[in-house]
PDB file of C-alpha atoms in Angstrom:
ATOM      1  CA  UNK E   1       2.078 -22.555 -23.085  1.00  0.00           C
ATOM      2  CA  UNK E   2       2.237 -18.949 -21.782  1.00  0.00           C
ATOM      3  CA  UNK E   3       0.016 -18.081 -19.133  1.00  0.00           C
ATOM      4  CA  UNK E   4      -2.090 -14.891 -18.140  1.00  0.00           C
ATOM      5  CA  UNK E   5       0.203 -14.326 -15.353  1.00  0.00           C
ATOM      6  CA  UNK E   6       3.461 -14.659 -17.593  1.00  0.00           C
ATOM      7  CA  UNK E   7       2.032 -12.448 -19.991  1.00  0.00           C
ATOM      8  CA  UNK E   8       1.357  -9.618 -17.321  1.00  0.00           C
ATOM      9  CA  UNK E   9       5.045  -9.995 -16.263  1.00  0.00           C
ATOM     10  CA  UNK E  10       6.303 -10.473 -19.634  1.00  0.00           C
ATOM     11  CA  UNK E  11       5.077  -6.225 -19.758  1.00  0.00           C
ATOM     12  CA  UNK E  12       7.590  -5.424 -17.566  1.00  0.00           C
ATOM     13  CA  UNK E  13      10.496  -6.431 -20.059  1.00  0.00           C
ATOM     14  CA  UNK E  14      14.139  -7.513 -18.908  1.00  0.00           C
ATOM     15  CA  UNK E  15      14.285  -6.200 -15.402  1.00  0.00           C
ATOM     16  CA  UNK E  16      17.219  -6.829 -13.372  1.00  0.00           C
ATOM     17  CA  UNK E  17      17.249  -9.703 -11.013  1.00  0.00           C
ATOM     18  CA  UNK E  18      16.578  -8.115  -7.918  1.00  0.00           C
ATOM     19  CA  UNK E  19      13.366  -6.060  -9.480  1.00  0.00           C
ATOM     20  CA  UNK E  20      11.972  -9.487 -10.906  1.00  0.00           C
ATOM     21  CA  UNK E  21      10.422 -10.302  -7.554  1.00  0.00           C
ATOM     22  CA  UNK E  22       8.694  -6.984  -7.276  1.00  0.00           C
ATOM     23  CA  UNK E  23       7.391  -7.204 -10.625  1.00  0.00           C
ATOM     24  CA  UNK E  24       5.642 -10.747  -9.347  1.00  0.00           C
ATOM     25  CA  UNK E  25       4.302  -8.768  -6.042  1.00  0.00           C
ATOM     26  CA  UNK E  26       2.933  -6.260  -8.904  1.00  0.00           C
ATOM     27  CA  UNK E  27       0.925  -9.170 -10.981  1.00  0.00           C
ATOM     28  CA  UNK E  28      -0.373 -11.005  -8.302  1.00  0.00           C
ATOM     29  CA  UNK E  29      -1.565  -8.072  -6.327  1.00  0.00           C
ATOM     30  CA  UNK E  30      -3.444  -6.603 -10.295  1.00  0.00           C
ATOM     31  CA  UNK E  31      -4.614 -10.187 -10.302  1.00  0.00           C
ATOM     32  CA  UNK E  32      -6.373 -10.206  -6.813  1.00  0.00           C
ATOM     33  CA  UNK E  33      -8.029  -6.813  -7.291  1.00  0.00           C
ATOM     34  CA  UNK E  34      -9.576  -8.289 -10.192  1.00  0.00           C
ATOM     35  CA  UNK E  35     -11.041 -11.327  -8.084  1.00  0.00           C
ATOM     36  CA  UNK E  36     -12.447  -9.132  -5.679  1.00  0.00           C
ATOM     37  CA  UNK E  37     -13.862  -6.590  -8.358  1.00  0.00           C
ATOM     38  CA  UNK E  38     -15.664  -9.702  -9.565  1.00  0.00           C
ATOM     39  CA  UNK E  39     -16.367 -11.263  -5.759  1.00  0.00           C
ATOM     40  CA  UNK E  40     -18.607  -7.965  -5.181  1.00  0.00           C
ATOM     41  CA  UNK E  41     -15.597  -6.618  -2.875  1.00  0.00           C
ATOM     42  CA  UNK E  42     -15.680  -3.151  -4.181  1.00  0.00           C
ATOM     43  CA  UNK E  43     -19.430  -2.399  -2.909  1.00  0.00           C
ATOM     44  CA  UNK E  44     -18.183  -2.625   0.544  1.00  0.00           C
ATOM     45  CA  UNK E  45     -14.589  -1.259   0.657  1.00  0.00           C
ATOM     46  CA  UNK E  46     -12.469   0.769  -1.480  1.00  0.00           C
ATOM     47  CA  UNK E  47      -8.465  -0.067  -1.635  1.00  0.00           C
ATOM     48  CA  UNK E  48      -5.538   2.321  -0.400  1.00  0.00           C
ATOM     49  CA  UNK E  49      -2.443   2.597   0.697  1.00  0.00           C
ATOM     50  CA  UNK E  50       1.102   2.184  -0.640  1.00  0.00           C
ATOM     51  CA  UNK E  51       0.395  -0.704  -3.570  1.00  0.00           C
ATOM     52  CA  UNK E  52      -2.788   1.381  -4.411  1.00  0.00           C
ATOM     53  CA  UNK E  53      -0.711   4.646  -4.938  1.00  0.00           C
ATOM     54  CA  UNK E  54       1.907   2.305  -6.845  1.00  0.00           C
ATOM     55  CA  UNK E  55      -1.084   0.197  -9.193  1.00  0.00           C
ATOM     56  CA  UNK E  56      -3.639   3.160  -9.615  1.00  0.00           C
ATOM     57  CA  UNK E  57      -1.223   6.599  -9.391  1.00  0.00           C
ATOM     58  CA  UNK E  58       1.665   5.474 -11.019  1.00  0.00           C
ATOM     59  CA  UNK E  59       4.049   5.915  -8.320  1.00  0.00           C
ATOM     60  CA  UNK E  60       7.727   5.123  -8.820  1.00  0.00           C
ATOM     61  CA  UNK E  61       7.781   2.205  -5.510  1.00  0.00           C
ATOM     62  CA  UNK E  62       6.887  -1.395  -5.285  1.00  0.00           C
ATOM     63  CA  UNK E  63       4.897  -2.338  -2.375  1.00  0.00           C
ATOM     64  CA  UNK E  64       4.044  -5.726  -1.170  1.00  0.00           C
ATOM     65  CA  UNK E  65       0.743  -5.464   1.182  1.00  0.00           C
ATOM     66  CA  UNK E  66      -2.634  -4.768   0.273  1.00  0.00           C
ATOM     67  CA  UNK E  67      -4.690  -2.607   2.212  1.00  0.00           C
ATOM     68  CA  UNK E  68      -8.431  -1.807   2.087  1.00  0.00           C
ATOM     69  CA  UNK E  69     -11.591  -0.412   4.054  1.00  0.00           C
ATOM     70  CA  UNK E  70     -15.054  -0.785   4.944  1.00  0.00           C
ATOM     71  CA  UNK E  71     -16.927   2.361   3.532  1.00  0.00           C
ATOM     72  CA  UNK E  72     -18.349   1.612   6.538  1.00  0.00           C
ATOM     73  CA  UNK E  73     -19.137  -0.800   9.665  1.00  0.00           C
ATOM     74  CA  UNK E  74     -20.677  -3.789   8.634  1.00  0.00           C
ATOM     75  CA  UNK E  75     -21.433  -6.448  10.867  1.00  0.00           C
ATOM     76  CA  UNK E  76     -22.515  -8.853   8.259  1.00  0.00           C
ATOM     77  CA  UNK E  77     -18.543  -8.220   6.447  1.00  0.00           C
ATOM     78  CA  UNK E  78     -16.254 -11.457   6.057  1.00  0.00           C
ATOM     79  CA  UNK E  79     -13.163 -10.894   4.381  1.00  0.00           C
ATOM     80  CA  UNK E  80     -13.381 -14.488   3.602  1.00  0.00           C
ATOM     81  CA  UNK E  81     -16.413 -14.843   1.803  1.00  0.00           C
ATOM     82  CA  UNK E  82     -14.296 -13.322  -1.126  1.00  0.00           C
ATOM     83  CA  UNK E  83     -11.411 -15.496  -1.209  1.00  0.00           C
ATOM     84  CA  UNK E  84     -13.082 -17.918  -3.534  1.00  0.00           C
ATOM     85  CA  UNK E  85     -13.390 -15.267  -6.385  1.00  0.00           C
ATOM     86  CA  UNK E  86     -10.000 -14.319  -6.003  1.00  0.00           C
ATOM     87  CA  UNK E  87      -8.943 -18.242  -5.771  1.00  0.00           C
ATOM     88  CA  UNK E  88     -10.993 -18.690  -9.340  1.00  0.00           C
ATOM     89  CA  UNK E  89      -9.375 -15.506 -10.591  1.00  0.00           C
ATOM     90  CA  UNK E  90      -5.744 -17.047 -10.363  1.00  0.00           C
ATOM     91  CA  UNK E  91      -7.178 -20.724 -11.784  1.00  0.00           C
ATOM     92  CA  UNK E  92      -8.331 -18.088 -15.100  1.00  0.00           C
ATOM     93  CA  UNK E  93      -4.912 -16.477 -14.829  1.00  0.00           C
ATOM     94  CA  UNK E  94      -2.912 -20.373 -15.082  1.00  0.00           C
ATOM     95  CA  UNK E  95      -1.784 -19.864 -10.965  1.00  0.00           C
ATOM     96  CA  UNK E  96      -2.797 -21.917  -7.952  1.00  0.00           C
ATOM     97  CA  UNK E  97      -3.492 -19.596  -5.149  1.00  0.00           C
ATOM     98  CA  UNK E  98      -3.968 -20.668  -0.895  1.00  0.00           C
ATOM     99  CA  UNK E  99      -5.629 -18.203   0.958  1.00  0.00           C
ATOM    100  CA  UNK E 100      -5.329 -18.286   4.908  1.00  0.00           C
ATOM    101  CA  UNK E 101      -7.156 -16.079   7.570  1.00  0.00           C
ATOM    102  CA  UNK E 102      -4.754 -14.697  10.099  1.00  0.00           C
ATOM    103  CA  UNK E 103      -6.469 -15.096  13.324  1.00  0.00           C
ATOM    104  CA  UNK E 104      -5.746 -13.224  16.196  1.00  0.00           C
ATOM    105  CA  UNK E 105      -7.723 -12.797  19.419  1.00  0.00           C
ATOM    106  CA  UNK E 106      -5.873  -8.627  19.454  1.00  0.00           C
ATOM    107  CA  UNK E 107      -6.409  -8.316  15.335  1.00  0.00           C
ATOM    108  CA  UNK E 108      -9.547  -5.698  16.640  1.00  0.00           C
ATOM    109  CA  UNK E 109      -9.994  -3.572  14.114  1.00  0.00           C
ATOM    110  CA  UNK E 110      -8.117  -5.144  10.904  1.00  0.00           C
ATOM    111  CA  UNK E 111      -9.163  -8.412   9.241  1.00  0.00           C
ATOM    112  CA  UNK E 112      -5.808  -9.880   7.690  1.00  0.00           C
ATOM    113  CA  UNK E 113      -5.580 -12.620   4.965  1.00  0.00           C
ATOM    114  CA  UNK E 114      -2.299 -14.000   3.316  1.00  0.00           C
ATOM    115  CA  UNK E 115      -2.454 -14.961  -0.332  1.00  0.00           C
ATOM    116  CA  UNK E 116       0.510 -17.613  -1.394  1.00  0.00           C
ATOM    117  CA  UNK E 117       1.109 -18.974  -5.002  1.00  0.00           C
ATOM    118  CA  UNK E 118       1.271 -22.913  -4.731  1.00  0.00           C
ATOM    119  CA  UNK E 119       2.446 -23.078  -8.363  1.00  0.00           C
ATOM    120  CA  UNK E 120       5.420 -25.697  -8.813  1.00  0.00           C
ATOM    121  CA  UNK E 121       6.345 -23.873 -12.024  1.00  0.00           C
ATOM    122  CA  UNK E 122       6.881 -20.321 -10.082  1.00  0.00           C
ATOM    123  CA  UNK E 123      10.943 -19.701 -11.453  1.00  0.00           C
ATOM    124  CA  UNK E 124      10.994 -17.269 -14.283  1.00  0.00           C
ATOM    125  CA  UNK E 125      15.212 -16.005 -13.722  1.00  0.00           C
ATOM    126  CA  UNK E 126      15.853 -18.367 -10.323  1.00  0.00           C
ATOM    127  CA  UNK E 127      16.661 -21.780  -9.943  1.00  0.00           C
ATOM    128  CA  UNK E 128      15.203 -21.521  -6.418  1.00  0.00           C
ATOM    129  CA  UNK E 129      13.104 -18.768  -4.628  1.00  0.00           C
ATOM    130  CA  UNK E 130      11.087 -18.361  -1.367  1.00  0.00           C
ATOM    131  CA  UNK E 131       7.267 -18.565  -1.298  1.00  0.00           C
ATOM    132  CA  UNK E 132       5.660 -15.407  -2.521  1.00  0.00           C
ATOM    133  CA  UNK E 133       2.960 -14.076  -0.369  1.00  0.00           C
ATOM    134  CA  UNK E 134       0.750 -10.985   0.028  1.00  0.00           C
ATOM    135  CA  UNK E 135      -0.870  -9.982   2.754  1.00  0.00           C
ATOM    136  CA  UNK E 136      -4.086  -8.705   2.471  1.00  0.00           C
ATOM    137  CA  UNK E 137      -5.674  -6.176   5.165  1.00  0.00           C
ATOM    138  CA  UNK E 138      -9.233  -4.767   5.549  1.00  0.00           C
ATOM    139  CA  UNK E 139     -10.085  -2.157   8.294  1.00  0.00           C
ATOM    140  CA  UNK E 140     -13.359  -3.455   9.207  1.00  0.00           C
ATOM    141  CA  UNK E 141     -13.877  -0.910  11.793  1.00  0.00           C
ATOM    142  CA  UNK E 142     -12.698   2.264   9.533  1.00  0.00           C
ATOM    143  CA  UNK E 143     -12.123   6.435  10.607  1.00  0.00           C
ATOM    144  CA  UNK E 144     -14.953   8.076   8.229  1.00  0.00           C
ATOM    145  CA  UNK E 145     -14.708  11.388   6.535  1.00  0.00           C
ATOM    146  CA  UNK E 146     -12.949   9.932   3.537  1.00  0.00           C
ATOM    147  CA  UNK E 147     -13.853   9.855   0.262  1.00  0.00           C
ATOM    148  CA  UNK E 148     -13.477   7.805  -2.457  1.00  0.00           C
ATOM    149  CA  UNK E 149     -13.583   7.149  -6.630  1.00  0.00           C
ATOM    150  CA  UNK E 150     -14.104   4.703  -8.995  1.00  0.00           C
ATOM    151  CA  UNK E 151     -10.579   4.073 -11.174  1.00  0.00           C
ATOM    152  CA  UNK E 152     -10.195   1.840 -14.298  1.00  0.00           C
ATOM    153  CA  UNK E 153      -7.578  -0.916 -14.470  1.00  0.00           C
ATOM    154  CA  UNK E 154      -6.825  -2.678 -17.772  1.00  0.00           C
ATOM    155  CA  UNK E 155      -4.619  -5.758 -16.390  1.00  0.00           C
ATOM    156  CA  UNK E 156      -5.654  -8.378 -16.526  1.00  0.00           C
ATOM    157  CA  UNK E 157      -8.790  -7.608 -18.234  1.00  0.00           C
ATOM    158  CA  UNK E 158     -10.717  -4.210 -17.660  1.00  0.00           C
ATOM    159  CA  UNK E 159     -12.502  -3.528 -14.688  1.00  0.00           C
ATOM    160  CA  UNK E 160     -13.159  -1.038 -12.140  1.00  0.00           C
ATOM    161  CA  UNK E 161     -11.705  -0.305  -8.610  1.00  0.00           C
ATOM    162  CA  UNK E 162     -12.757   1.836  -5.756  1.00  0.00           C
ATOM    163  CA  UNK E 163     -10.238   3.696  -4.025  1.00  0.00           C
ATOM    164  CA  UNK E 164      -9.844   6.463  -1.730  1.00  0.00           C
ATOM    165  CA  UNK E 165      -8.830   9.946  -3.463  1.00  0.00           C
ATOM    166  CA  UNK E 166      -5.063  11.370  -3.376  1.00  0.00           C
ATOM    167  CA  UNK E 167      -6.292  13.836  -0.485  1.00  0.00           C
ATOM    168  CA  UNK E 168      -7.546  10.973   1.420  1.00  0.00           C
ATOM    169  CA  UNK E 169      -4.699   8.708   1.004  1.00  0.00           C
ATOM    170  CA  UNK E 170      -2.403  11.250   1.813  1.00  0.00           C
ATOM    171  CA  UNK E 171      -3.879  11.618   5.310  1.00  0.00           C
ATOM    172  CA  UNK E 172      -3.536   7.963   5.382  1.00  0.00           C
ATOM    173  CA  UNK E 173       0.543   8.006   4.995  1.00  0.00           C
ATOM    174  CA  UNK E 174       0.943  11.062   7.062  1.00  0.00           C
ATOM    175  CA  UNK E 175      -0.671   9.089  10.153  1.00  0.00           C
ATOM    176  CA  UNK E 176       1.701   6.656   9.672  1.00  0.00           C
ATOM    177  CA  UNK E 177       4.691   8.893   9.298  1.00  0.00           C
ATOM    178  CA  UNK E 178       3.912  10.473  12.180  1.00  0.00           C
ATOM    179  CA  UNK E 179       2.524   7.922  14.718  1.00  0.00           C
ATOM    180  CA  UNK E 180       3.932   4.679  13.082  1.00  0.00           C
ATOM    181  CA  UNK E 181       5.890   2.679  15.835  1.00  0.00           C
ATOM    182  CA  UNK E 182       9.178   1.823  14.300  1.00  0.00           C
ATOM    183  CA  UNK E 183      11.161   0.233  16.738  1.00  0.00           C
ATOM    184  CA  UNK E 184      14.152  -0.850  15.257  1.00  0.00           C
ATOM    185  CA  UNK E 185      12.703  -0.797  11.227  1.00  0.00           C
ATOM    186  CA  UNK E 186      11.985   2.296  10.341  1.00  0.00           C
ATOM    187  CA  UNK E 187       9.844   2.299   7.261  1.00  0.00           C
ATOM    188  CA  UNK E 188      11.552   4.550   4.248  1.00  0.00           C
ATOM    189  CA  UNK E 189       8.405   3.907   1.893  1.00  0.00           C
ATOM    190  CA  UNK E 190       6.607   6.560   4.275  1.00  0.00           C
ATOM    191  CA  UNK E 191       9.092   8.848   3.620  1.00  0.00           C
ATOM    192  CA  UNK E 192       8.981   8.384  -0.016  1.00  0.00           C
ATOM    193  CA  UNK E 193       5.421   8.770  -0.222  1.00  0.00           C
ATOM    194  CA  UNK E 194       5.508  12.010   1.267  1.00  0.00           C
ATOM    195  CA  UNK E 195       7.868  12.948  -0.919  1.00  0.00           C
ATOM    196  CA  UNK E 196       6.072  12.256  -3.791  1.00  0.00           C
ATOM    197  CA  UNK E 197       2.942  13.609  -2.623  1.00  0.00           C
ATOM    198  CA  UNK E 198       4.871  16.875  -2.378  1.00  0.00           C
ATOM    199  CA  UNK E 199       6.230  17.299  -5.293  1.00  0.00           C
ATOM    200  CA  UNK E 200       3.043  15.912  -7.081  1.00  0.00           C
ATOM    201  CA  UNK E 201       1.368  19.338  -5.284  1.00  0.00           C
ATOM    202  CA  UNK E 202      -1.382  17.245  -4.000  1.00  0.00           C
ATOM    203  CA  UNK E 203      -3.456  18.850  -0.889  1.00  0.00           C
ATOM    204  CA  UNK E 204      -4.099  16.782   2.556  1.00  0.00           C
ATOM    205  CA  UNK E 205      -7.010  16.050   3.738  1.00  0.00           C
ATOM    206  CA  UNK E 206      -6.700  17.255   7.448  1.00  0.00           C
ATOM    207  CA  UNK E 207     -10.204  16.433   8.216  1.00  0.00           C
ATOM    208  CA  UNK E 208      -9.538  12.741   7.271  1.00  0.00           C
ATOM    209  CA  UNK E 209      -6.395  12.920   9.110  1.00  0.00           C
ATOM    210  CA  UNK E 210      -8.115  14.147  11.893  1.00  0.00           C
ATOM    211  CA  UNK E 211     -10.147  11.556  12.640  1.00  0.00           C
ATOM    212  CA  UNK E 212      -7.789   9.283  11.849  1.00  0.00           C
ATOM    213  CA  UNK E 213      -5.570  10.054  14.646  1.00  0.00           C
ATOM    214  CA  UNK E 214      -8.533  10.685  16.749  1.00  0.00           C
ATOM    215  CA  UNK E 215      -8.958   6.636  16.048  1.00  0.00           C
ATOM    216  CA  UNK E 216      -5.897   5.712  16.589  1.00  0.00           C
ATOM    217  CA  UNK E 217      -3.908   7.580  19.193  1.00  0.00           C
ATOM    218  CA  UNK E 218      -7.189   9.257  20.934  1.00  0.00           C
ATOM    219  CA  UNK E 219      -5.493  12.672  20.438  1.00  0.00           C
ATOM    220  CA  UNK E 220      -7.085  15.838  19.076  1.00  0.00           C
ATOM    221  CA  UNK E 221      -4.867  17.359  17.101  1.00  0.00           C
ATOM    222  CA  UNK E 222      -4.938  20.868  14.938  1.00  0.00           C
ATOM    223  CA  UNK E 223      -2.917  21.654  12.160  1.00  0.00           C
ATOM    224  CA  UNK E 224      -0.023  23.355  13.597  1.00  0.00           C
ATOM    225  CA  UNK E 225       0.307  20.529  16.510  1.00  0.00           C
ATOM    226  CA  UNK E 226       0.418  18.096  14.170  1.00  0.00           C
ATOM    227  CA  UNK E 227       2.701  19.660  12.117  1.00  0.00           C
ATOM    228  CA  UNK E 228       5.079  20.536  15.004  1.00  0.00           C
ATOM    229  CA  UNK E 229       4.823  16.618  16.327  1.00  0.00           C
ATOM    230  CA  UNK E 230       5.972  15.533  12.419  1.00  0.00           C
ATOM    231  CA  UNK E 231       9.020  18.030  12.182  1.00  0.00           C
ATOM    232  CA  UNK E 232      10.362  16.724  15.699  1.00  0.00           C
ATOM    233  CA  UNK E 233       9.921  13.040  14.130  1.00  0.00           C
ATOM    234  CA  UNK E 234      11.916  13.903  10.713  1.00  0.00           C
ATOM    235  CA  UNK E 235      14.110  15.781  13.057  1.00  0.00           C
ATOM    236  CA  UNK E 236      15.070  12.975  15.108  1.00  0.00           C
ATOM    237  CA  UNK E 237      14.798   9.692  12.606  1.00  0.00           C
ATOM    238  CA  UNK E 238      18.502   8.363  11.228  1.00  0.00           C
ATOM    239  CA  UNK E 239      18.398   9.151   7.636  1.00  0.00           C
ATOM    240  CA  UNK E 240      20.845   6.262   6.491  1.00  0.00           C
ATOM    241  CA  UNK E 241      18.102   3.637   8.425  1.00  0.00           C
ATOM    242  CA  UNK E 242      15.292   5.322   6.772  1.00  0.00           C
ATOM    243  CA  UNK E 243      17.445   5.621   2.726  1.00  0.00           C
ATOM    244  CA  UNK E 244      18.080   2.297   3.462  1.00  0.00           C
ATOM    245  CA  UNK E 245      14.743   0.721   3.869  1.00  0.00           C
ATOM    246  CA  UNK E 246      13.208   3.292   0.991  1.00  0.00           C
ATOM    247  CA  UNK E 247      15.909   1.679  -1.361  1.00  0.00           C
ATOM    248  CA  UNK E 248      14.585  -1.970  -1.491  1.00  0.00           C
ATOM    249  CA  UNK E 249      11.546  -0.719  -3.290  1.00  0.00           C
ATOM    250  CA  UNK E 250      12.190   2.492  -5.693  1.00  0.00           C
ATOM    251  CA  UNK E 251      12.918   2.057  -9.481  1.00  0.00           C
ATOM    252  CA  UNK E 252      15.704   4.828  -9.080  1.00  0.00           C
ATOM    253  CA  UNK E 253      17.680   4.486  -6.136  1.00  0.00           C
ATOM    254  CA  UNK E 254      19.625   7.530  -6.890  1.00  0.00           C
ATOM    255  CA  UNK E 255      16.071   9.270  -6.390  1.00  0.00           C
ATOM    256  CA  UNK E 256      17.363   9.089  -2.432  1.00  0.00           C
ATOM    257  CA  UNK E 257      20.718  10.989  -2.870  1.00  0.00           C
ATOM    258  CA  UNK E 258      19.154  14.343  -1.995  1.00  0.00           C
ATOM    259  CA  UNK E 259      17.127  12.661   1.373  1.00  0.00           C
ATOM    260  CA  UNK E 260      18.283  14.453   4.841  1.00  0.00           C
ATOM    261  CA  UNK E 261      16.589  15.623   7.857  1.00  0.00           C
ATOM    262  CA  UNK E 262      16.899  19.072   6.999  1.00  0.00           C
ATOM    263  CA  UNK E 263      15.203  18.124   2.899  1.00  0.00           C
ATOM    264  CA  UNK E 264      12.005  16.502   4.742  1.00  0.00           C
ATOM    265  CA  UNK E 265      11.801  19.286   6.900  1.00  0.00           C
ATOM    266  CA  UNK E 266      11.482  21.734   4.093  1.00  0.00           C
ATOM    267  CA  UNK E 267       9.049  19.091   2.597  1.00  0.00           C
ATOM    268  CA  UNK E 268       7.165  19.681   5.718  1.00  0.00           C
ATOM    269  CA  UNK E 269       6.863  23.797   5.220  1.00  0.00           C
ATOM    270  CA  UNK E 270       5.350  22.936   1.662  1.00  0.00           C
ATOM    271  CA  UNK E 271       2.233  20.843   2.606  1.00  0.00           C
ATOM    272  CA  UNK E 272      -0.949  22.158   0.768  1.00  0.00           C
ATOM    273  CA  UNK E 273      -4.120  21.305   2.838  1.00  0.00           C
ATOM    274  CA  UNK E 274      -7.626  21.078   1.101  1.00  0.00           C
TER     275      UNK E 274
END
C-alpha cells in the first residue's frame, strides 16, 4: 500500500538515479515543516536559508539542512519540545522518524537536531543506501532587523509557514559568502544563490546584513567595505572547487558553464539594495 511519503516522491516522476536521493531530502524536509506548523513552531521562529529558498521560492538547487530562527530571544525555547509533532507527522505520513539533540558544550548560539528515517522499507531505485538524515538548526540567539511572511505550502496537506522575506534571506547568504570559513570545502551553493538572487533582481537587505555581521564577526561594516571585502573573496576562490561543489545539487549542471571569477564579479557590480 502506497504511502504519504511515496506519493510526495512519486510527484517528482522518473528522476535519474543520482537526483532520487535529493528528491527524498525534498519530502522529508516538506514533511517536517508540516510537524512543526502543527507543533506551534512557527509562533516562535520563521524558516530560511538554502532548503527554504529551494521549498518556498522555487529555486533550481536541492539542499539538505534546515535552518530556522527565533523571532526573538526566548529563554523558555526548546527545540525539543517539538520533535514529538514532527515524530507523529512522519507516523501520519507511513515513516518512522528518530530525532536526536546534538549537544555541544560550544553549540552557543544554534540549537541543532538530526532527523533520521528508521524505515526498513526506505529503497525506492537501490538495493542498498546510507541512512538519510537532516539536520535541523535553530538560531536561538538571532541578529534582529529581519522581517518575515507567512507562505502557503500544499505538500503534504495545506498549511502555512513563516519565513524570512527574499531581502532578508539574501543578507543571510551574502554573510556567508563573504565570511563563511571554507577551509578546504568551499561551498558552491553560496555561489549559486547569489546568482540567482541576481538575476531574480531581488534587493538586499543591508540593514539585516548589517547586523548580521555585526553578530558574527564584530565588524561594522558599510556598503562599499563590504562590497570591496566580497570582490577580493570571488577574486581569490578556485572556480573549479567552487563549480564542483555547486554541481552536486543543481537540476542543470550546464547552468555552471558560464561561472568564473571575473562572471561573479560582474554579479557583484549588479546588487540592488533596498
Amino acid at each position: 500500500m502506497s504511502t504519504v511519503f511515496d506519493q510526495m516522491l512519486e510527484r517528482y516522476g522518473n528522476l535519474p538515479k543520482e537526483k532520487v536521493w535529493n528528491a527524498k531530502y525534498e519530502v522529508t524536509q516538506l514533511i517536517a515543516l508540516a510537524g512543526l506548523r502543527r507543533g506551534g513552531f512557527f509562533n516562535k521562529a520563521a524558516f530560511y536559508g538554502g532548503t527554504c529558498l529551494r521549498i518556498i521560492y522555487g529555486m533550481h538547487r536541492f539542499s539538505e539542512d534546515m535552518d530556522f530562527s527565533l523571532l526573538a530571544e526566548d529563554a523558555s525555547f526548546h527545540l525539543e519540545d517539538y520533535f514529538q509533532a514532527v515524530i507523529d507527522e512522519f507516523k501520519a505520513a507511513g515513516r518512522d522518524v528518530v530525532i536526536t539533540k546534538k549537544d555541544k558544550m560550544t553549540l552557543g548560539k544554534v540549537e541543532s537536531a538530526f532527523l533520521k528515517d528508521e524505515t526498513d522499507v526506505y529503497n525506492l531505485s537501490f538495493q542498498t543506501e546510507k541512512t538519510l538524515k537532516v539536520k535541523i538548526e535553530i538560531d536561538v540567539k538571532p541578529p534582529l532587523e529581519f522581517q518575515t511572511e507567512l507562505v502557503n505550502l500544499n505538500n503534504p496537506f495545506p498549511f502555512v509557514v513563516r519565513c524570512m522575506t527574499l531581502p532578508c534571506l539574501y543578507a543571510g547568504k551574502m554573510h556567508a559568502l563573504a565570511f563563511r570559513n571554507w577551509k578546504t570545502r568551499i561551498k558552491g551553493r553560496d555561489w549559486y544563490d547569489f546568482e540567482w538572487y541576481v538575476r531574480k533582481g531581488i534587493p538586499l537587505d543591508y540593514n539585516h546584513l548589517r547586523e548580521r555581521i555585526k553578530e558574527f564577526n564584530g565588524l561594522d561594516l558599510d556598503k562599499d567595505d563590504f562590497l570591496t571585502l566580497l570582490k577580493e573573496r570571488l577574486a581569490t576562490s578556485k572556480i573549479e572547487l567552487v563549480k564542483a561543489d555547486a554541481a552536486r545539487f543543481v537540476e542543470n549542471r550546464e547552468d555552471l558553464d558560464i561561472w568564473s571569477n571575473d562572471y561573479f564579479l560582474q554579479l557583484t557590480d549588479m546588487i540592488k539594495f533596498v
